[in-house]
Short mmCIF file of C-alpha atoms in Angstrom, two decimals:
data_model
loop_
_atom_site.label_atom_id
_atom_site.label_comp_id
_atom_site.label_asym_id
_atom_site.label_seq_id
_atom_site.Cartn_x
_atom_site.Cartn_y
_atom_site.Cartn_z
CA MET A 297 16.93 18.45 -8.05
CA MET A 298 14.80 17.49 -11.06
CA THR A 299 16.62 19.98 -13.32
CA THR A 300 20.02 18.66 -12.22
CA THR A 301 18.99 15.06 -12.90
CA LEU A 302 17.44 15.98 -16.25
CA LYS A 303 20.58 17.75 -17.45
CA ALA A 304 22.79 14.87 -16.30
CA TRP A 305 20.70 12.10 -17.87
CA CYS A 306 20.04 13.97 -21.11
CA LYS A 307 23.61 15.33 -21.34
CA VAL A 308 22.47 18.94 -21.36
CA PRO A 309 25.21 21.58 -20.82
CA PRO A 310 25.03 23.14 -17.32
CA GLU A 311 24.68 26.63 -18.79
CA ALA A 312 21.61 25.66 -20.87
CA PRO A 313 18.32 27.31 -19.84
CA GLU A 314 15.97 25.36 -17.61
CA PRO A 315 13.70 23.19 -19.77
CA ILE A 316 9.95 23.69 -19.57
CA PRO A 317 7.71 20.59 -19.66
CA ARG A 318 4.62 20.37 -21.86
CA PRO A 319 1.69 18.70 -20.04
CA HIS A 320 0.18 15.50 -21.43
CA SER A 321 -2.19 14.91 -18.52
CA LYS A 322 -2.49 15.79 -14.84
CA PHE A 323 0.21 13.17 -14.14
CA VAL A 324 2.66 13.46 -17.05
CA ALA A 325 4.50 16.25 -18.86
CA GLU A 326 7.11 15.94 -21.64
CA TYR A 327 10.20 18.09 -22.00
CA VAL A 328 10.21 19.54 -25.50
CA GLY A 329 13.34 18.63 -27.45
CA ARG A 330 14.50 16.16 -24.78
CA ASP A 331 13.86 12.45 -24.43
CA ALA A 332 12.52 13.00 -20.94
CA VAL A 333 9.14 12.93 -19.23
CA ALA A 334 8.17 14.33 -15.81
CA VAL A 335 5.75 12.40 -13.61
CA ARG A 336 3.70 13.93 -10.79
CA ALA A 337 2.80 11.30 -8.20
CA ARG A 338 0.96 13.54 -5.76
CA ARG A 339 -2.51 14.41 -4.58
CA ALA A 340 -4.29 17.53 -5.75
CA GLY A 341 -3.18 19.24 -2.54
CA ASP A 342 0.51 18.69 -3.46
CA THR A 343 1.12 16.03 -0.83
CA MET A 344 2.70 12.61 -1.28
CA ASP A 345 0.35 9.65 -1.43
CA LEU A 346 1.33 6.00 -1.78
CA LEU A 347 -1.86 5.30 -3.75
CA GLN A 348 -0.92 8.06 -6.23
CA ILE A 349 2.10 6.21 -7.57
CA ARG A 350 0.69 3.41 -9.70
CA ARG A 351 -1.70 5.55 -11.76
CA PRO A 352 0.96 8.17 -12.68
CA ALA A 353 3.39 5.35 -13.50
CA LEU A 354 0.81 3.81 -15.84
CA ALA A 355 0.17 7.23 -17.39
CA LEU A 356 3.90 7.57 -18.04
CA LEU A 357 4.05 4.15 -19.68
CA GLU A 358 1.13 5.05 -21.96
CA VAL A 359 3.14 8.03 -23.23
CA ALA A 360 6.69 6.67 -23.27
CA ALA A 361 6.67 2.87 -23.58
CA PRO A 362 5.42 2.76 -27.21
CA ARG A 363 8.13 5.26 -28.26
CA PHE A 364 11.28 4.13 -26.46
CA GLN A 365 12.95 0.74 -26.11
CA CYS A 366 14.36 1.52 -22.66
CA LEU A 367 12.79 3.68 -19.96
CA ARG A 368 14.98 4.85 -17.09
CA MET A 369 13.23 6.02 -13.95
CA GLN A 370 13.95 7.09 -10.42
CA LEU A 371 11.64 6.02 -7.62
CA LEU A 372 8.50 8.15 -7.61
CA ALA A 373 7.51 10.02 -4.43
CA SER A 374 10.64 8.85 -2.65
CA GLY A 375 12.04 12.15 -1.41
CA GLY A 376 10.99 14.24 1.55
CA HIS A 377 10.95 13.51 5.25
CA LYS A 378 9.25 11.18 7.68
CA ARG A 379 5.97 12.21 9.26
CA ASP A 380 7.53 12.84 12.67
CA THR A 381 9.78 15.59 11.28
CA ARG A 382 8.33 18.77 12.74
CA GLY A 383 8.30 22.13 11.04
CA GLU A 384 8.55 20.69 7.53
CA PRO A 385 6.11 21.80 4.81
CA ARG A 386 3.31 19.38 4.01
CA TYR A 387 4.52 18.73 0.47
CA SER A 388 7.83 17.33 1.76
CA ILE A 389 6.38 14.81 4.23
CA ARG A 390 6.44 11.15 3.23
CA THR A 391 4.57 8.73 5.51
CA PHE A 392 5.73 5.46 3.94
CA PRO A 393 9.14 3.78 3.54
CA VAL A 394 10.75 4.24 0.13
CA ARG A 395 10.49 0.52 -0.69
CA PHE A 396 6.71 0.90 -1.10
CA ALA A 397 7.26 3.35 -3.95
CA PHE A 398 9.23 0.63 -5.75
CA VAL A 399 6.48 -1.90 -5.00
CA GLU A 400 3.80 0.26 -6.64
CA MET A 401 6.02 1.06 -9.63
CA ALA A 402 6.76 -2.63 -10.18
CA ARG A 403 3.05 -3.41 -10.03
CA ALA A 404 2.36 -0.68 -12.59
CA TRP A 405 4.96 -2.16 -14.96
CA GLY A 406 3.53 -5.65 -14.54
CA GLU A 407 0.01 -4.37 -15.21
CA TRP A 408 1.21 -2.53 -18.32
CA LYS A 409 3.05 -5.53 -19.74
CA ARG A 410 0.07 -7.81 -19.18
CA SER A 411 -2.18 -5.39 -21.06
CA LYS A 412 0.36 -4.74 -23.86
CA PRO A 413 2.18 -8.05 -24.37
CA SER A 414 3.43 -6.99 -27.80
CA CYS A 415 5.29 -3.96 -26.42
CA ASP A 416 9.01 -4.78 -26.31
CA SER A 417 10.19 -1.81 -24.24
CA ARG A 418 11.97 -2.43 -20.95
CA LEU A 419 12.10 -0.52 -17.68
CA VAL A 420 15.23 0.28 -15.66
CA VAL A 421 14.63 1.67 -12.15
CA HIS A 422 17.60 3.42 -10.57
CA VAL A 423 17.65 2.64 -6.83
CA VAL A 424 20.17 4.48 -4.67
CA ASP A 425 18.55 4.14 -1.25
CA PRO A 426 20.30 1.37 0.78
CA SER A 427 17.06 0.60 2.64
CA VAL A 428 15.47 -0.50 -0.64
CA TYR A 429 18.14 -2.79 -2.02
CA ARG A 430 18.55 -4.38 1.42
CA GLU A 431 14.94 -5.48 0.97
CA PHE A 432 15.95 -7.17 -2.29
CA GLN A 433 18.92 -8.89 -0.68
CA SER A 434 16.84 -10.20 2.21
CA GLY A 435 14.09 -11.49 -0.08
CA ARG A 436 11.40 -9.36 1.55
CA ILE A 437 10.60 -7.83 -1.84
CA ASP A 438 9.66 -10.49 -4.38
CA VAL A 439 9.96 -8.68 -7.71
CA LEU A 440 8.59 -11.57 -9.78
CA GLU A 441 5.51 -11.75 -7.59
CA LEU A 442 4.92 -8.01 -7.98
CA LEU A 443 5.24 -8.28 -11.77
CA LEU A 444 3.20 -11.44 -12.33
CA CYS A 445 0.59 -11.55 -9.55
CA GLU A 446 -2.47 -9.29 -9.53
CA GLY A 447 -3.22 -10.13 -5.90
CA ILE A 448 -1.86 -8.34 -2.85
CA ARG A 449 0.17 -10.12 -0.18
CA PHE A 450 -0.17 -8.39 3.17
CA GLY A 451 -0.09 -9.18 6.87
CA THR A 452 -2.58 -8.84 9.71
CA GLU A 453 -1.99 -8.50 13.43
CA ILE A 454 -4.44 -8.97 16.29
CA ILE A 455 -3.47 -6.96 19.35
CA GLU A 456 -5.00 -7.23 22.80
CA GLY A 457 -3.84 -4.91 25.55
CA GLU A 458 -0.73 -3.96 23.55
CA VAL A 459 0.17 -7.65 23.24
CA LEU A 460 0.44 -9.24 19.79
CA VAL A 461 -1.57 -12.46 20.03
CA GLU A 462 -1.87 -13.49 16.39
CA ARG A 463 -0.21 -12.71 13.07
CA ARG A 464 -1.39 -13.98 9.69
CA GLN A 465 -0.60 -13.42 6.03
CA PHE A 466 -3.15 -13.00 3.24
CA GLN A 467 -3.02 -13.02 -0.55
CA LYS A 468 -6.13 -11.27 -1.83
CA SER A 469 -7.46 -9.35 -4.79
CA GLU A 470 -7.33 -5.61 -4.18
CA THR A 471 -11.13 -5.50 -4.58
CA THR A 472 -11.56 -7.70 -1.49
CA LYS A 473 -13.60 -5.92 1.16
CA LEU A 474 -12.38 -5.45 4.70
CA GLU A 475 -15.38 -7.38 6.01
CA THR A 476 -14.02 -10.49 4.27
CA ILE A 477 -10.72 -10.21 6.16
CA VAL A 478 -12.53 -9.55 9.46
CA GLY A 479 -14.73 -12.58 8.87
CA GLU A 480 -11.81 -14.88 8.09
CA LEU A 481 -10.08 -13.76 11.27
CA GLY A 482 -13.25 -14.47 13.26
CA LEU A 483 -13.43 -11.02 14.86
CA SER A 484 -16.64 -9.62 16.33
CA VAL A 485 -17.07 -6.25 14.64
CA GLN A 486 -18.24 -4.26 17.65
CA HIS A 487 -15.15 -5.08 19.73
CA TRP A 488 -12.30 -4.24 17.37
CA ALA A 489 -10.58 -1.27 15.75
CA PHE A 490 -8.71 -1.04 12.44
CA GLU A 491 -5.34 0.54 11.72
CA LEU A 492 -3.05 0.34 8.69
CA SER A 493 0.69 0.68 8.31
CA PRO A 494 2.23 2.35 6.52
CA LEU A 495 -0.07 5.33 6.14
CA THR A 496 -0.63 6.26 2.51
CA GLY A 497 -0.53 10.02 3.14
CA ILE A 498 -0.39 12.67 5.84
CA ASP A 499 -4.17 13.20 5.87
CA GLU A 500 -4.97 9.62 6.86
CA THR A 501 -6.31 8.90 10.35
CA VAL A 502 -3.58 8.09 12.85
CA GLY A 503 -4.41 5.46 15.44
CA PRO A 504 -7.02 2.69 15.61
CA THR A 505 -10.47 3.41 14.17
CA ALA A 506 -13.48 1.41 15.36
CA LEU A 507 -14.82 -0.96 12.73
CA SER A 508 -17.94 0.39 11.08
CA ALA A 509 -20.22 -0.50 8.19
CA THR A 510 -18.43 2.11 6.08
CA LEU A 511 -14.98 0.67 6.78
CA LEU A 512 -16.11 -2.92 6.31
CA GLY A 513 -17.64 -2.08 2.94
CA ARG A 514 -14.44 -0.62 1.53
CA SER A 515 -11.99 -2.61 -0.55
CA ILE A 516 -8.50 -3.14 0.79
CA ARG A 517 -7.21 -0.96 -2.06
CA GLN A 518 -9.50 1.90 -1.04
CA LEU A 519 -8.20 1.57 2.50
CA GLY A 520 -4.61 1.82 1.27
CA VAL A 521 -3.42 -1.78 1.47
CA VAL A 522 -0.50 -2.53 -0.86
CA PRO A 523 1.89 -5.50 -0.98
CA GLY A 524 3.82 -5.50 2.27
CA SER A 525 1.24 -3.55 4.26
CA THR A 526 0.14 -4.64 7.73
CA VAL A 527 -3.46 -4.40 8.90
CA HIS A 528 -3.69 -4.09 12.68
CA PHE A 529 -6.80 -5.03 14.66
CA THR A 530 -6.81 -3.68 18.22
CA ARG A 531 -9.35 -4.62 20.86
CA LEU A 532 -11.52 -1.71 21.90
CA ARG A 533 -11.54 -0.80 25.56
CA GLY A 534 -14.75 -0.32 27.50
CA LYS A 535 -18.07 -2.07 27.97
CA GLY A 536 -18.40 -5.31 26.06
CA ALA A 537 -14.81 -5.24 24.88
CA SER A 538 -13.91 -8.40 26.78
CA ALA A 539 -15.51 -10.73 24.23
CA ARG A 540 -13.79 -12.15 21.19
CA PHE A 541 -14.31 -14.90 18.66
CA VAL A 542 -11.48 -17.44 18.50
CA SER A 543 -11.64 -19.24 15.17
CA THR A 544 -10.67 -22.76 14.23
CA ARG A 545 -11.26 -24.66 11.00
CA ASN A 546 -14.77 -25.86 11.86
CA ALA A 547 -15.85 -23.94 14.95
CA ALA A 548 -15.82 -20.54 16.61
CA ILE A 549 -16.02 -20.13 20.37
CA LEU A 550 -17.00 -16.84 21.97
CA LEU A 551 -14.86 -16.32 25.07
CA ALA A 552 -15.54 -13.86 27.88
CA ARG A 553 -13.56 -12.86 30.93
CA ASP A 554 -16.66 -12.58 33.15
CA SER A 555 -18.36 -15.71 34.52
CA PRO A 556 -21.33 -16.62 32.33
CA SER A 557 -24.77 -17.04 33.79
CA ARG A 558 -25.81 -19.53 31.13
CA LEU A 559 -24.53 -21.24 27.99
CA SER A 560 -26.27 -21.80 24.70
CA TRP A 561 -25.40 -23.21 21.30
CA LYS A 562 -26.29 -21.56 18.01
CA ASP A 563 -26.08 -23.42 14.72
CA GLY A 564 -24.23 -21.61 11.94
CA ASP A 565 -23.74 -22.32 8.26
CA ASP A 566 -20.36 -23.99 8.70
CA PHE A 567 -19.92 -24.25 12.46
CA ASP A 568 -21.61 -24.09 15.83
CA THR A 569 -21.12 -21.12 18.15
CA LEU A 570 -20.93 -21.42 21.89
CA SER A 571 -22.39 -18.24 23.44
CA LEU A 572 -21.76 -17.12 26.99
CA HIS A 573 -24.43 -14.85 28.51
#
């Protein structure tokens, strides 16, 4: 597929021998004698990874943007099959919708242009997947926001007993830790599990994972949050899982399904907490 595209874009005769790329780095290789560069947006184990798109895209721009006025690209890591396709080799499995590849490429271009404002090259991304340009038409992909904003806009969902009880949207720096999001949602750590969609790769944990100090200490970027992601918080089942903080602007009330034996108030920094024992 890559050879066919290369010959078509570079107007190489079909009978010409297959070109051999010369590596620049672990992400980028240049075809000798052709105005073309190959980009490898994969993990070391040759599997697709949503978080391995922006860095290769930036590596490409470092090589090509200073030399060419117009860069034409296809969407990186956009081939392959969905995760639920059985019997397919690992290298062909893609766990995220194609639109997220565009999102990460647009962010890479915006980051590059902010760091090299004097560079006058332009980027043309060829999109042929209907599912992607429908996102443009509906306004669900805000290209200007991706290019100009360093923060990440993503959603959160709180789920209790398979029922969605709350949905919120955040705009945060990618260095923001998960514990900040949990705190703003007013969730008690011991009663909730974390899950992210889409998955960044096939080796990520599937299903809710109980919140832990390790998870809470990770940045949302390390966890795989990109613009358009959804972070799901699911109540854990079992002992003690019936309690939850319900936040308001100035107070948090701890609710429990069982009848309390006593009530007590605890003063906090910004609010009082009503505890049920």
